[in-house]
Short mmCIF file of C-alpha atoms in Angstrom, two decimals:
data_model
loop_
_atom_site.label_atom_id
_atom_site.label_comp_id
_atom_site.label_asym_id
_atom_site.label_seq_id
_atom_site.Cartn_x
_atom_site.Cartn_y
_atom_site.Cartn_z
CA UNK A 259 0.00 0.00 0.00
CA UNK A 260 3.03 2.27 0.02
CA UNK A 261 2.42 2.63 -3.72
CA UNK A 262 -0.86 4.41 -2.87
CA UNK A 263 1.07 6.91 -0.74
CA UNK A 264 3.73 7.42 -3.41
CA UNK A 265 1.72 7.40 -6.63
CA UNK A 266 -1.89 8.05 -5.67
CA UNK A 267 -4.82 5.68 -5.46
CA UNK A 268 -5.14 4.38 -9.04
CA UNK A 269 -1.46 3.85 -9.92
CA UNK A 270 -0.60 2.75 -6.37
CA UNK A 271 -3.33 0.12 -6.42
CA UNK A 272 -2.11 -1.27 -9.75
CA UNK A 273 1.47 -1.40 -8.39
CA UNK A 274 0.18 -3.17 -5.26
CA UNK A 275 -1.77 -5.77 -7.25
CA UNK A 276 1.15 -6.48 -9.60
CA UNK A 277 3.54 -6.96 -6.68
CA UNK A 278 1.02 -9.19 -4.84
CA UNK A 279 0.61 -11.41 -7.87
CA UNK A 280 4.37 -11.54 -8.51
CA UNK A 281 4.92 -12.51 -4.88
CA UNK A 282 2.20 -15.16 -5.08
CA UNK A 283 3.77 -16.67 -8.21
CA UNK A 284 7.21 -16.76 -6.56
CA UNK A 285 5.72 -18.33 -3.43
CA UNK A 286 3.93 -20.92 -5.56
CA UNK A 287 7.13 -21.92 -7.38
CA UNK A 288 9.18 -22.17 -4.18
CA UNK A 289 6.47 -23.96 -2.18
CA UNK A 290 5.71 -26.50 -4.91
CA UNK A 291 9.42 -27.29 -5.19
CA UNK A 292 9.75 -27.70 -1.42
CA UNK A 293 6.45 -29.58 -1.03
CA UNK A 294 7.90 -33.11 -0.72
CA UNK A 295 10.42 -31.87 1.83
CA UNK A 296 7.75 -30.00 3.84
CA UNK A 297 5.38 -32.97 3.83
CA UNK A 298 8.09 -35.30 5.15
CA UNK A 299 8.72 -32.85 7.99
CA UNK A 300 5.07 -33.06 9.03
CA UNK A 301 5.59 -36.61 10.29
CA UNK A 302 2.47 -37.72 12.16
CA UNK A 303 0.70 -34.48 11.28
CA UNK A 304 0.70 -35.52 7.64
CA UNK A 305 -2.72 -37.17 8.09
CA UNK A 306 -4.23 -33.85 9.21
CA UNK A 307 -2.57 -32.02 6.32
CA UNK A 308 -3.94 -34.60 3.88
CA UNK A 309 -7.45 -33.98 5.24
CA UNK A 310 -6.90 -30.22 4.88
CA UNK A 311 -5.54 -30.71 1.37
CA UNK A 312 -8.54 -32.88 0.49
CA UNK A 313 -10.95 -30.23 1.81
CA UNK A 314 -9.25 -27.43 -0.11
CA UNK A 315 -8.98 -29.33 -3.38
CA UNK A 316 -12.55 -30.66 -3.24
CA UNK A 317 -13.96 -27.24 -2.37
CA UNK A 318 -11.39 -25.71 -4.75
CA UNK A 319 -12.47 -22.28 -5.81
CA UNK A 320 -14.63 -21.63 -2.74
CA UNK A 321 -11.88 -22.32 -0.18
CA UNK A 322 -9.16 -20.53 -2.14
CA UNK A 323 -11.34 -17.45 -2.61
CA UNK A 324 -12.42 -17.44 1.04
CA UNK A 325 -8.79 -17.45 2.08
CA UNK A 326 -7.93 -14.60 -0.28
CA UNK A 327 -10.97 -12.44 0.43
CA UNK A 328 -10.21 -12.32 4.15
CA UNK A 329 -8.29 -9.08 4.76
CA UNK A 330 -6.78 -10.46 7.95
CA UNK A 331 -5.18 -13.62 6.52
CA UNK A 332 -1.41 -13.06 6.21
CA UNK A 333 -0.86 -13.00 2.44
CA UNK A 334 2.52 -14.77 2.31
CA UNK A 335 1.48 -17.48 4.80
CA UNK A 336 -1.81 -18.16 3.02
CA UNK A 337 0.05 -18.23 -0.31
CA UNK A 338 2.53 -20.79 1.03
CA UNK A 339 -0.17 -23.00 2.54
CA UNK A 340 -2.31 -22.91 -0.60
CA UNK A 341 0.79 -23.62 -2.70
CA UNK A 342 1.66 -26.86 -0.94
CA UNK A 343 -1.86 -28.21 -1.31
CA UNK A 344 -2.90 -30.04 -4.46
CA UNK A 345 -4.91 -27.07 -5.74
CA UNK A 346 -4.30 -26.49 -9.45
CA UNK A 347 -1.89 -23.79 -10.56
CA UNK A 348 -4.62 -22.00 -12.53
CA UNK A 349 -7.09 -22.00 -9.61
CA UNK A 350 -4.36 -20.72 -7.28
CA UNK A 351 -3.47 -17.85 -9.62
CA UNK A 352 -6.92 -16.61 -10.58
CA UNK A 353 -8.35 -16.89 -7.06
CA UNK A 354 -5.34 -14.95 -5.80
CA UNK A 355 -6.04 -12.18 -8.30
CA UNK A 356 -9.82 -12.05 -7.83
CA UNK A 357 -9.73 -12.57 -4.06
CA UNK A 358 -7.08 -9.92 -3.46
CA UNK A 359 -9.20 -7.17 -5.01
CA UNK A 360 -11.99 -7.02 -2.37
CA UNK A 361 -9.65 -7.82 0.52
CA UNK A 362 -7.52 -4.74 -0.17
CA UNK A 363 -10.31 -2.21 -0.61
CA UNK A 364 -10.58 -1.40 3.14
CA UNK A 365 -6.80 -0.96 3.24
CA UNK A 366 -6.87 1.18 0.12
CA UNK A 367 -9.54 3.44 1.59
CA UNK A 368 -7.66 3.73 4.89
CA UNK A 369 -4.35 4.59 3.25
CA UNK A 370 -6.05 7.08 0.96
CA UNK A 371 -7.70 8.75 3.96
CA UNK A 372 -4.38 8.73 5.84
CA UNK A 373 -2.74 10.40 2.84
CA UNK A 374 -5.33 13.19 2.97
CA UNK A 375 -4.80 13.68 6.72
CA UNK A 376 -1.00 13.82 6.45
CA UNK A 377 -1.23 16.38 3.66
CA UNK A 378 -3.40 18.57 5.86
CA UNK A 379 -6.38 18.21 3.55
CA UNK A 380 -9.83 18.11 5.02
CA UNK A 381 -11.04 14.52 5.31
CA UNK A 382 -14.04 13.80 3.15
CA UNK A 383 -16.95 12.56 5.32
CA UNK A 384 -17.94 10.15 2.53
CA UNK A 385 -14.44 8.63 2.70
CA UNK A 386 -14.77 8.18 6.48
CA UNK A 387 -18.17 6.51 6.00
CA UNK A 388 -16.83 4.22 3.25
CA UNK A 389 -13.78 3.34 5.33
CA UNK A 390 -15.97 2.50 8.33
CA UNK A 391 -18.28 0.39 6.17
CA UNK A 392 -15.26 -1.38 4.66
CA UNK A 393 -13.91 -2.22 8.13
CA UNK A 394 -17.29 -3.52 9.32
CA UNK A 395 -17.67 -5.58 6.13
CA UNK A 396 -14.14 -6.98 6.57
CA UNK A 397 -14.90 -8.06 10.14
CA UNK A 398 -18.17 -9.65 9.02
CA UNK A 399 -16.38 -11.51 6.23
CA UNK A 400 -13.75 -12.84 8.63
CA UNK A 401 -16.41 -14.13 11.04
CA UNK A 402 -18.46 -15.72 8.23
CA UNK A 403 -15.36 -17.24 6.63
CA UNK A 404 -14.30 -18.70 9.95
CA UNK A 405 -17.67 -20.35 10.47
CA UNK A 406 -17.89 -21.56 6.88
CA UNK A 407 -14.31 -22.86 6.92
CA UNK A 408 -14.89 -24.78 10.14
CA UNK A 409 -18.04 -26.29 8.62
CA UNK A 410 -16.13 -27.38 5.50
CA UNK A 411 -13.24 -28.76 7.57
CA UNK A 412 -15.60 -30.72 9.86
CA UNK A 413 -17.29 -32.17 6.78
CA UNK A 414 -13.84 -33.40 5.67
CA UNK A 415 -12.92 -34.86 9.06
CA UNK A 416 -10.82 -31.98 10.41
CA UNK A 417 -11.79 -30.64 13.82
CA UNK A 418 -10.26 -28.10 16.19
CA UNK A 419 -9.57 -30.87 18.70
CA UNK A 420 -7.39 -32.86 16.28
CA UNK A 421 -5.39 -35.63 17.91
CA UNK A 422 -2.68 -37.72 16.33
CA UNK A 423 -2.84 -41.50 16.23
CA UNK A 424 -0.85 -41.68 19.49
CA UNK A 425 -3.35 -39.37 21.23
CA UNK A 426 -1.14 -36.29 21.39
CA UNK A 427 -2.49 -32.88 20.46
CA UNK A 428 -0.90 -29.78 19.04
CA UNK A 429 2.88 -29.66 18.88
CA UNK A 430 3.57 -32.36 21.50
CA UNK A 431 4.95 -34.77 18.96
CA UNK A 432 6.42 -32.20 16.54
CA UNK A 433 10.01 -32.63 17.74
CA UNK A 434 9.84 -36.43 17.52
CA UNK A 435 8.27 -36.24 14.07
CA UNK A 436 10.98 -33.86 12.84
CA UNK A 437 13.72 -36.14 14.09
CA UNK A 438 12.08 -39.17 12.51
CA UNK A 439 11.65 -37.52 9.11
CA UNK A 440 14.20 -38.49 6.51
CA UNK A 441 14.88 -35.46 4.37
CA UNK A 442 16.04 -35.51 0.76
CA UNK A 443 16.82 -32.44 -1.36
CA UNK A 444 13.76 -31.19 -3.28
CA UNK A 445 13.32 -31.53 -7.04
CA UNK A 446 13.04 -28.13 -8.75
CA UNK A 447 10.00 -27.58 -10.96
CA UNK A 448 8.92 -24.25 -12.41
CA UNK A 449 5.27 -23.37 -12.96
#
């Protein structure tokens, strides 16, 4: 969003979208090349990841868009997680583009308003109202996405009280799984 401060709303937004997409493509290439390595490191958690992967690939467009539309999902982390799933390259790319547009509008409005304030310009009441509406809509989307995501995950056998086969929860067996994983160098594959 620094582009909005430097170049104005229209050009800054285009610069932001281009850099987001370029970053998503780079993340996809790196994550897909490291996927076998990362999956081996999961150890006993691999079963939970496979259920998550199954949910995302079966729900495809819906899950990928939900993840992108949420303005509070860390972009790089969500890109990496989506990249190591079995989601198709095309679905990953177009949902990133389409989903990033509405998720950045509240940020765009906020930065634009901040630019006006720092310049000493009078803040447009319409801009304040739109910014407030954007923030409320973003919060609503996050709550709805959370509920919808949990519903989809439960339908695919993933619950918040996930336990491994040995009965441990959370990260209790992460160290043992990491030690047990045999790691080989990844094979490099471009898009």
